[in-house]
Amino acid sequence: MTVDTPSTSSTAEVIAGVTAEVITEVTGERADLLAELAQSRYFLRLTTQGLTDEQARMRTTASALCLGGLIKHVSQVEKGWVDFILNGTSAMKNFADMTEEDYAAREAEFELLPGETLAEVLETYEEVARRTDEVVATLPDLGVAHLLPEAPWFQPGVRWSARRVLIHIVGETAQHAGHADIIRESLDGAKSMG
């Protein structure tokens, strides 16, 4: 079974509609970044279509990931990186400064916790996406760069431009959309692509 988009719209039309308002305000590189991000977000969200909260909590593969948790995680990652674009290194903690509470909060990002609903996390993700799209459309210079926080996965002294951060957000979203597709297929056989 394949999860389908509404029969009156093609996938491209649905994806384009997500950011059409913002894309009409920008052209070139910014429009391309927004379109690619919209497509990745669309496929990630599509994997949750028609699910109950309980299904969105289910771990259906050898991974500890669930669909509701993936939406939460991608939303938090996107928000954090946009904060970095706007505020630099101060928007993120250095790895060495993270507390047990920080680690627990990060782990909880990957779960749809009791009391949380799929509808709520999707709504939050939509708000985060809207903010990101606005930043992409209005940031004076995509070349503005900040020093990355200290972490084992970053080389010391490396700076990322807003452009590089946006490419990273697209990659992160697309990667997790693929994870979500496998989780959904394992849940009930539905696939968002193919």
mmCIF file of C-alpha atoms in Angstrom, residues 22-125:
data_model
loop_
_atom_site.group_PDB
_atom_site.id
_atom_site.type_symbol
_atom_site.label_atom_id
_atom_site.label_comp_id
_atom_site.label_asym_id
_atom_site.label_seq_id
_atom_site.Cartn_x
_atom_site.Cartn_y
_atom_site.Cartn_z
ATOM 1 C CA VAL A 22 7.670 32.303 0.458
ATOM 2 C CA ILE A 23 9.234 31.139 -2.821
ATOM 3 C CA THR A 24 7.384 33.795 -4.787
ATOM 4 C CA GLU A 25 9.208 36.349 -2.653
ATOM 5 C CA VAL A 26 12.658 34.968 -3.452
ATOM 6 C CA THR A 27 14.472 33.683 -6.499
ATOM 7 C CA GLY A 28 17.625 31.822 -7.388
ATOM 8 C CA GLU A 29 19.571 30.074 -4.671
ATOM 9 C CA ARG A 30 17.097 30.930 -1.901
ATOM 10 C CA ALA A 31 14.143 29.596 -3.896
ATOM 11 C CA ASP A 32 16.109 26.415 -4.657
ATOM 12 C CA LEU A 33 16.976 25.880 -0.977
ATOM 13 C CA LEU A 34 13.370 26.434 0.062
ATOM 14 C CA ALA A 35 12.033 24.088 -2.615
ATOM 15 C CA GLU A 36 14.447 21.297 -1.656
ATOM 16 C CA LEU A 37 13.676 21.727 2.030
ATOM 17 C CA ALA A 38 9.916 21.738 1.317
ATOM 18 C CA GLN A 39 10.223 18.477 -0.594
ATOM 19 C CA SER A 40 12.143 16.760 2.214
ATOM 20 C CA ARG A 41 9.688 18.049 4.821
ATOM 21 C CA TYR A 42 6.770 16.867 2.707
ATOM 22 C CA PHE A 43 8.042 13.296 2.483
ATOM 23 C CA LEU A 44 8.830 13.213 6.207
ATOM 24 C CA ARG A 45 5.343 14.439 7.140
ATOM 25 C CA LEU A 46 3.736 12.098 4.611
ATOM 26 C CA THR A 47 4.994 9.069 6.534
ATOM 27 C CA THR A 48 2.682 10.011 9.416
ATOM 28 C CA GLN A 49 -0.472 10.403 7.321
ATOM 29 C CA GLY A 50 -3.459 8.637 8.863
ATOM 30 C CA LEU A 51 -1.629 7.397 11.975
ATOM 31 C CA THR A 52 -2.897 7.391 15.537
ATOM 32 C CA ASP A 53 -0.752 8.700 18.364
ATOM 33 C CA GLU A 54 -0.107 5.131 19.471
ATOM 34 C CA GLN A 55 1.103 4.146 15.985
ATOM 35 C CA ALA A 56 3.344 7.244 15.894
ATOM 36 C CA ARG A 57 4.965 6.016 19.145
ATOM 37 C CA MET A 58 5.661 2.507 17.861
ATOM 38 C CA ARG A 59 9.179 1.256 17.223
ATOM 39 C CA THR A 60 8.781 -1.038 14.255
ATOM 40 C CA THR A 61 12.398 -1.771 13.350
ATOM 41 C CA ALA A 62 15.601 -2.727 15.153
ATOM 42 C CA SER A 63 16.100 1.020 15.675
ATOM 43 C CA ALA A 64 14.733 2.866 18.701
ATOM 44 C CA LEU A 65 13.239 5.460 16.325
ATOM 45 C CA CYS A 66 9.521 6.105 15.977
ATOM 46 C CA LEU A 67 7.672 8.405 13.577
ATOM 47 C CA GLY A 68 6.465 10.901 16.174
ATOM 48 C CA GLY A 69 9.955 11.091 17.643
ATOM 49 C CA LEU A 70 11.535 11.666 14.235
ATOM 50 C CA ILE A 71 9.209 14.619 13.608
ATOM 51 C CA LYS A 72 10.113 16.039 17.044
ATOM 52 C CA HIS A 73 13.821 15.532 16.460
ATOM 53 C CA VAL A 74 13.888 17.098 12.995
ATOM 54 C CA SER A 75 11.842 20.023 14.295
ATOM 55 C CA GLN A 76 14.294 20.602 17.162
ATOM 56 C CA VAL A 77 17.314 20.248 14.884
ATOM 57 C CA GLU A 78 15.914 22.743 12.373
ATOM 58 C CA LYS A 79 14.989 25.210 15.115
ATOM 59 C CA GLY A 80 18.429 24.915 16.712
ATOM 60 C CA TRP A 81 20.290 25.463 13.464
ATOM 61 C CA VAL A 82 18.161 28.487 12.548
ATOM 62 C CA ASP A 83 18.892 29.882 16.017
ATOM 63 C CA PHE A 84 22.572 29.352 15.157
ATOM 64 C CA ILE A 85 22.165 31.257 11.879
ATOM 65 C CA LEU A 86 20.629 34.174 13.766
ATOM 66 C CA ASN A 87 22.647 34.129 17.003
ATOM 67 C CA GLY A 88 25.864 32.247 16.348
ATOM 68 C CA THR A 89 27.582 29.820 18.670
ATOM 69 C CA SER A 90 25.717 31.095 21.739
ATOM 70 C CA ALA A 91 22.583 29.394 20.375
ATOM 71 C CA MET A 92 24.096 25.936 20.913
ATOM 72 C CA LYS A 93 25.828 24.313 23.854
ATOM 73 C CA ASN A 94 29.355 23.047 23.583
ATOM 74 C CA PHE A 95 29.369 19.262 23.819
ATOM 75 C CA ALA A 96 31.626 19.338 26.892
ATOM 76 C CA ASP A 97 29.159 21.605 28.720
ATOM 77 C CA MET A 98 26.136 19.334 28.300
ATOM 78 C CA THR A 99 24.512 18.097 31.505
ATOM 79 C CA GLU A 100 22.626 14.897 32.286
ATOM 80 C CA GLU A 101 19.424 16.903 31.800
ATOM 81 C CA ASP A 102 20.621 17.995 28.351
ATOM 82 C CA TYR A 103 21.280 14.375 27.389
ATOM 83 C CA ALA A 104 17.883 13.277 28.734
ATOM 84 C CA ALA A 105 16.133 16.051 26.778
ATOM 85 C CA ARG A 106 17.974 15.049 23.617
ATOM 86 C CA GLU A 107 16.992 11.406 24.095
ATOM 87 C CA ALA A 108 13.350 12.437 24.624
ATOM 88 C CA GLU A 109 13.443 14.221 21.243
ATOM 89 C CA PHE A 110 13.322 10.809 19.597
ATOM 90 C CA GLU A 111 10.136 9.677 21.356
ATOM 91 C CA LEU A 112 6.502 10.687 21.221
ATOM 92 C CA LEU A 113 6.066 10.818 24.973
ATOM 93 C CA PRO A 114 2.859 10.077 26.891
ATOM 94 C CA GLY A 115 0.765 13.230 26.811
ATOM 95 C CA GLU A 116 2.221 14.330 23.465
ATOM 96 C CA THR A 117 0.201 13.958 20.306
ATOM 97 C CA LEU A 118 1.215 13.525 16.711
ATOM 98 C CA ALA A 119 -0.976 16.496 15.778
ATOM 99 C CA GLU A 120 0.902 18.711 18.248
ATOM 100 C CA VAL A 121 4.361 17.729 17.033
ATOM 101 C CA LEU A 122 3.282 18.204 13.406
ATOM 102 C CA GLU A 123 1.917 21.652 14.277
ATOM 103 C CA THR A 124 5.169 22.584 16.020
ATOM 104 C CA TYR A 125 7.117 21.345 12.990
#
